[in-house]
Coordinates of C-alpha atoms in Angstrom, one line a residue:
K1 CA 189.7 34.8 -118.6
Q2 CA 192.7 32.6 -119.7
W3 CA 194.8 33.8 -116.7
Y4 CA 192.0 33.0 -114.4
Q5 CA 191.7 29.5 -115.8
R6 CA 195.4 28.8 -115.5
R7 CA 195.4 30.1 -111.9
V8 CA 192.6 27.7 -111.1
A9 CA 194.6 24.9 -112.8
I10 CA 197.8 25.7 -110.7
T11 CA 195.9 25.5 -107.5
A12 CA 194.3 22.2 -108.5
G13 CA 197.8 20.8 -109.5
A14 CA 197.0 20.3 -113.2
L15 CA 199.7 22.8 -114.3
S16 CA 203.1 23.7 -113.0
V17 CA 204.4 27.2 -112.5
E18 CA 206.9 26.8 -115.4
E19 CA 204.2 25.9 -117.9
V20 CA 202.2 28.9 -116.9
Y21 CA 205.0 31.4 -117.8
V22 CA 206.5 29.5 -120.7
K23 CA 203.3 28.8 -122.6
P24 CA 202.2 32.0 -124.5
L25 CA 198.7 33.3 -124.3
V26 CA 196.5 33.2 -127.4
K27 CA 194.7 36.5 -127.9
P28 CA 191.4 36.4 -129.7
A29 CA 191.3 37.8 -133.2
K30 CA 190.1 41.4 -133.6
G31 CA 186.9 42.2 -135.3
K32 CA 183.3 41.0 -135.1
R33 CA 182.4 37.4 -135.0
P34 CA 180.9 36.1 -138.2
K35 CA 177.1 36.0 -138.1
K36 CA 175.3 32.8 -138.7
N37 CA 173.4 32.6 -142.0
K38 CA 169.8 32.7 -141.1
P39 CA 167.2 31.4 -143.5
I40 CA 165.3 34.1 -145.4
E41 CA 161.7 34.2 -144.4
P42 CA 159.1 35.4 -147.0
E43 CA 157.6 38.8 -146.3
P44 CA 154.0 38.7 -145.0
E45 CA 151.4 39.9 -147.5
P46 CA 149.9 43.3 -146.6
E47 CA 146.4 43.2 -145.2
A48 CA 143.5 44.6 -147.2
S49 CA 142.7 48.1 -146.1
K50 CA 139.2 49.1 -145.1
F51 CA 139.3 52.1 -147.4
P52 CA 140.9 50.9 -150.7
S53 CA 142.3 53.5 -153.1
L54 CA 139.9 54.5 -155.9
S55 CA 140.6 55.9 -159.3
P56 CA 139.2 59.4 -160.3
E57 CA 136.5 57.8 -162.5
E58 CA 135.3 55.6 -159.6
K59 CA 135.2 58.6 -157.2
L60 CA 133.2 60.6 -159.7
E61 CA 130.7 57.7 -160.1
I62 CA 130.2 57.6 -156.3
D63 CA 129.8 61.4 -156.1
K64 CA 127.0 61.2 -158.7
R65 CA 125.1 58.9 -156.3
T66 CA 125.8 61.0 -153.2
L67 CA 123.2 63.4 -151.7
F68 CA 124.0 66.4 -149.5
V69 CA 121.7 67.2 -146.6
G70 CA 122.4 70.4 -144.7
N71 CA 121.1 72.4 -141.7
L72 CA 120.1 69.2 -139.8
P73 CA 119.4 69.6 -136.1
L74 CA 122.3 68.8 -133.9
G75 CA 120.5 66.1 -132.0
Y76 CA 119.2 64.3 -135.1
K77 CA 120.3 60.7 -135.1
R78 CA 121.4 58.3 -137.8
K79 CA 118.3 56.1 -137.6
Q80 CA 116.0 59.1 -138.0
L81 CA 117.8 60.3 -141.1
R82 CA 117.9 56.8 -142.7
K83 CA 114.2 56.5 -142.1
L84 CA 113.5 59.9 -143.7
F85 CA 115.2 58.8 -147.0
A86 CA 114.7 55.1 -147.0
G87 CA 111.7 55.3 -149.3
F88 CA 113.7 56.6 -152.3
G89 CA 116.1 53.7 -152.7
K90 CA 118.7 51.5 -151.0
I91 CA 121.2 53.4 -149.0
Q92 CA 124.8 52.2 -149.1
S93 CA 126.4 54.6 -146.6
L94 CA 125.5 57.5 -144.4
R95 CA 127.8 59.9 -142.5
F96 CA 127.5 63.1 -140.5
R97 CA 129.9 66.0 -141.0
S98 CA 130.5 69.6 -139.7
V99 CA 129.8 68.7 -136.0
A100 CA 131.3 71.4 -133.7
I101 CA 133.4 69.9 -130.9
A102 CA 133.9 71.4 -127.5
D103 CA 137.7 70.8 -127.0
L104 CA 140.0 71.1 -130.0
K105 CA 143.0 69.6 -128.1
L106 CA 141.3 66.3 -127.6
G107 CA 140.5 65.8 -131.2
R108 CA 137.3 65.1 -133.2
K109 CA 137.1 61.3 -132.6
V110 CA 137.5 61.5 -128.9
C111 CA 134.9 64.4 -128.6
L112 CA 132.3 62.6 -130.7
K113 CA 132.7 59.3 -128.7
T114 CA 132.4 61.2 -125.4
N115 CA 129.6 63.5 -126.6
K116 CA 131.7 66.6 -126.0
V117 CA 129.9 68.9 -128.5
N118 CA 129.8 72.7 -128.6
E119 CA 126.7 73.9 -126.9
N120 CA 126.4 77.0 -129.1
A121 CA 126.2 74.9 -132.3
T122 CA 122.7 74.3 -133.6
C123 CA 123.1 72.3 -136.9
K124 CA 125.2 69.8 -138.8
N125 CA 125.4 68.3 -142.3
A126 CA 125.2 64.7 -143.7
Y127 CA 126.1 62.8 -146.8
I128 CA 124.0 59.9 -148.1
V129 CA 125.2 57.4 -150.8
F130 CA 122.5 55.6 -152.7
D131 CA 122.7 52.4 -154.8
H132 CA 122.0 54.1 -158.1
E133 CA 121.9 57.7 -159.5
G134 CA 118.1 57.6 -160.2
C135 CA 117.3 57.8 -156.5
L136 CA 118.6 61.4 -156.2
E137 CA 115.9 62.9 -158.4
E138 CA 113.2 61.6 -156.1
A139 CA 115.1 62.5 -152.9
L140 CA 115.5 66.1 -154.0
S141 CA 111.7 66.5 -153.2
K142 CA 112.6 66.7 -149.5
N143 CA 114.4 70.0 -150.0
G144 CA 113.0 72.7 -147.7
I145 CA 110.9 70.6 -145.4
L146 CA 110.8 71.3 -141.6
V147 CA 112.7 68.9 -139.4
N148 CA 112.6 70.0 -135.7
D149 CA 112.1 73.7 -136.6
H150 CA 115.0 73.5 -139.2
H151 CA 114.5 73.9 -143.0
I152 CA 116.9 71.3 -144.3
R153 CA 118.8 71.8 -147.6
V154 CA 118.9 68.8 -149.9
D155 CA 121.1 69.1 -153.0
R156 CA 123.4 67.2 -155.4
I157 CA 127.2 67.1 -155.1
V158 CA 128.0 66.9 -158.8
K159 CA 126.2 69.4 -161.1
S160 CA 126.4 70.2 -164.8
K161 CA 127.4 73.6 -166.1
Q162 CA 123.8 74.4 -167.1
Q163 CA 122.6 73.6 -163.6
I164 CA 125.3 75.9 -162.1
K165 CA 124.2 78.8 -164.4
D166 CA 120.5 78.3 -163.5
D167 CA 121.3 78.3 -159.7
S168 CA 123.3 81.6 -160.1
K169 CA 120.4 83.3 -161.9
N170 CA 118.1 82.7 -159.0
S171 CA 120.6 83.3 -156.2
I172 CA 122.0 86.3 -154.3
F173 CA 125.1 86.8 -152.2
I174 CA 124.8 88.1 -148.7
G175 CA 127.6 89.7 -146.6
N176 CA 128.0 91.3 -143.2
I177 CA 126.0 88.6 -141.5
P178 CA 126.4 88.3 -137.7
F179 CA 128.5 85.3 -136.7
A180 CA 125.8 83.9 -134.4
A181 CA 123.0 84.2 -137.0
S182 CA 121.4 81.0 -138.2
E183 CA 119.7 80.0 -141.5
E184 CA 116.3 80.6 -140.0
D185 CA 117.1 84.2 -139.2
I186 CA 118.0 85.0 -142.8
R187 CA 115.0 83.1 -144.1
L188 CA 112.7 85.3 -142.0
A189 CA 114.4 88.5 -143.2
L190 CA 114.1 87.7 -146.9
E191 CA 110.8 85.7 -146.9
Q192 CA 108.9 88.8 -148.2
C193 CA 110.9 88.6 -151.5
G194 CA 109.5 85.3 -152.6
E195 CA 109.7 81.5 -152.1
I196 CA 113.1 80.5 -150.9
E197 CA 114.5 77.1 -151.8
Y198 CA 117.4 77.1 -149.4
V199 CA 119.8 79.3 -147.4
R200 CA 123.5 78.4 -147.3
L201 CA 125.8 80.0 -144.7
L202 CA 129.5 79.2 -144.8
R203 CA 130.8 78.1 -141.4
D204 CA 134.1 77.1 -139.8
S205 CA 134.6 73.3 -140.0
K206 CA 135.9 73.0 -136.4
T207 CA 133.9 75.5 -134.4
N208 CA 130.8 75.7 -136.6
I209 CA 130.8 79.5 -136.3
G210 CA 129.6 81.5 -139.3
K211 CA 132.2 83.3 -141.5
G212 CA 129.9 86.3 -142.1
F213 CA 128.6 85.6 -145.6
G214 CA 126.3 83.2 -147.5
Y215 CA 123.9 82.5 -150.3
V216 CA 120.1 82.5 -150.8
K217 CA 118.4 80.7 -153.7
F218 CA 114.9 81.6 -154.7
A219 CA 112.4 79.6 -156.6
D220 CA 112.3 82.2 -159.4
S221 CA 114.4 85.1 -160.7
S222 CA 111.7 87.5 -159.5
G223 CA 112.9 86.9 -155.9
V224 CA 116.3 88.3 -156.9
M225 CA 114.7 91.4 -158.3
F226 CA 112.7 92.1 -155.1
A227 CA 115.8 91.4 -153.0
M228 CA 117.8 94.0 -155.0
K229 CA 115.1 96.6 -154.4
I230 CA 115.0 96.3 -150.6
K231 CA 118.8 95.6 -150.2
D232 CA 119.4 98.8 -148.3
T233 CA 116.7 98.1 -145.6
V234 CA 117.3 94.4 -144.6
E235 CA 118.8 93.9 -141.1
V236 CA 119.6 90.8 -139.0
N237 CA 120.3 91.1 -135.3
G238 CA 120.9 94.9 -135.7
R239 CA 123.3 94.6 -138.6
K240 CA 122.6 95.8 -142.1
L241 CA 123.1 93.0 -144.7
R242 CA 125.1 93.5 -148.0
I243 CA 123.2 92.0 -150.9
Q244 CA 124.6 91.5 -154.4
R245 CA 123.7 89.4 -157.4
C246 CA 125.4 86.0 -157.6
K247 CA 127.8 85.0 -160.4
S248 CA 128.4 81.4 -161.3
K249 CA 131.9 79.9 -161.5
V250 CA 131.4 79.5 -165.3
T251 CA 130.9 83.2 -165.9
L252 CA 133.8 84.0 -163.6
E253 CA 136.1 81.7 -165.6
N254 CA 134.9 83.3 -168.9
T255 CA 135.7 86.8 -167.6
K256 CA 139.2 85.7 -166.5
K257 CA 139.9 84.3 -170.0
A258 CA 138.5 87.5 -171.6
K259 CA 140.9 89.7 -169.4
E260 CA 143.9 87.5 -170.4
L261 CA 143.1 87.9 -174.1
K262 CA 142.8 91.6 -173.7
T263 CA 146.2 91.9 -172.0
K264 CA 147.8 89.7 -174.8
Q265 CA 146.3 91.9 -177.5
K266 CA 147.7 95.0 -175.8
D267 CA 151.1 93.6 -175.6
E268 CA 151.0 92.7 -179.3
A269 CA 149.7 96.2 -180.2
N270 CA 152.7 97.8 -178.3
K271 CA 155.1 95.7 -180.3
S272 CA 153.6 96.6 -183.7
F273 CA 154.6 99.7 -185.8
R274 CA 151.1 101.0 -186.2
G275 CA 150.6 104.7 -185.2
R276 CA 154.3 105.6 -184.9
K277 CA 157.6 105.6 -186.8
S278 CA 159.7 102.5 -186.7
K279 CA 163.1 102.6 -185.0
S280 CA 166.2 100.5 -185.3
S281 CA 165.7 99.3 -181.7
D282 CA 162.4 97.6 -182.7
K283 CA 164.3 94.9 -184.5
D284 CA 165.9 93.8 -181.3
I285 CA 162.5 93.6 -179.5
F286 CA 161.1 91.2 -182.1
S287 CA 164.3 89.1 -182.3
G288 CA 164.5 88.8 -178.5
K289 CA 167.8 90.8 -178.2
V290 CA 168.4 93.9 -176.1
N291 CA 171.0 96.5 -176.7
K292 CA 173.4 96.0 -173.8
S293 CA 175.3 99.2 -174.4
K294 CA 172.3 101.4 -173.5
N295 CA 171.8 99.6 -170.2
K296 CA 175.4 100.0 -169.0
K297 CA 176.1 102.4 -166.1
F298 CA 179.3 104.3 -165.3
D299 CA 181.4 102.5 -162.7
S300 CA 184.1 104.7 -161.0
N301 CA 185.9 101.6 -159.7
K302 CA 186.2 100.0 -163.1
R303 CA 189.5 100.3 -165.0
P304 CA 189.1 102.7 -168.0
S305 CA 189.8 101.5 -171.5
K306 CA 192.7 102.9 -173.6
R307 CA 190.3 104.8 -175.8
N308 CA 188.6 106.7 -173.0
K309 CA 191.6 106.8 -170.6
Q310 CA 192.3 110.5 -171.0
K311 CA 188.7 111.5 -170.5
T312 CA 188.0 109.2 -167.4
M313 CA 191.3 110.2 -165.7
S314 CA 190.4 113.9 -165.8
K315 CA 186.9 113.2 -164.5
Q316 CA 187.9 111.0 -161.5
R317 CA 191.0 112.8 -160.3
F318 CA 190.5 116.5 -161.1
G319 CA 186.7 116.7 -161.6
K320 CA 187.1 118.9 -164.7
K321 CA 185.2 118.6 -167.9
V322 CA 187.3 117.9 -170.9
N323 CA 186.0 118.7 -174.4
K324 CA 186.6 116.6 -177.4
A325 CA 190.1 116.8 -178.9
S326 CA 190.5 118.5 -182.2
K327 CA 191.6 116.6 -185.3
K328 CA 195.1 118.1 -185.1
G329 CA 195.8 116.4 -181.7
G330 CA 195.2 119.4 -179.4
I331 CA 192.5 120.0 -176.7
V332 CA 189.9 122.7 -177.0
N333 CA 189.4 124.8 -173.8
K334 CA 186.9 127.5 -173.2
G335 CA 187.5 130.6 -175.2
K336 CA 190.9 130.3 -176.8
K337 CA 192.4 127.4 -178.6
K338 CA 195.6 126.1 -177.2
K339 CA 197.7 123.2 -178.5
V340 CA 198.8 121.0 -175.6
P341 CA 201.0 118.0 -176.3
T342 CA 199.6 114.7 -175.2
A343 CA 202.8 113.8 -173.3
T344 CA 202.0 116.5 -170.6
L345 CA 198.7 114.8 -169.7
R346 CA 200.2 111.4 -169.4

């Protein structure tokens, strides 16, 4: 750039040719140019999120006011559901769940906005949050009513241990259910056993296809007894159902704890001296030590010690079995005793 400026100056007559060659060029300094100190701007405050984070106590308080509604018809709308439960109290929020979408690649939000729902699906679930907990007791009276040829299931989300035990006494487990079977099919098959409160089939969250098992709750324990009597004859869509008594989570946890206690007692019994004679090795078991000499194995590549050098050399090189040396310094062979000096073996 400087050479170009001087050349322009020579042509204009401002500089002579001598000044161009005598005057040295000034090269710019290496390195980056110093940055200008910009004023520090204050960071903008984060915007308040639509879904603020809640503490575990707050989540539990909301769950106690939440009602679950299952086996709703697929075409049932929000206004209809709000109208059905509006008489029991003020509703804070209402949301639908378990809606089967047609295309998994597009995503759930896009499919729900464009009404791309799986045609084979017949039901969906909903959650209703009331203003206070007292509304749930009155809303539970809607359990089992018919809504567009569907018996809906209305239940709490949070239950006490006693409520879980009572539910398990009046419930049965059903397996080997056809994947395309609905709650109404199983209700018809077991209606002869007694009054049914609800039928619960476990389904895939994305495709809404059944997983092949579920639960049925009767109004009384007598329904469970009748179901166990006819368990070998019940069929749905040509498949024989597998019926068993239902166990609650509380009883399963108690059985696990009992098994753990039994295993601990067995381990302690094995360490005690009852029923057998005590040994010197038992002291190491209680102290946490293990005799390392017993666990050692013979290594052919390891260098022999001075004490066992004579014995190991004969085993490795000649493959002969050498007996213990006598007290006099000789080696005892089979049959006759011969004194062999130690220098010959070395």
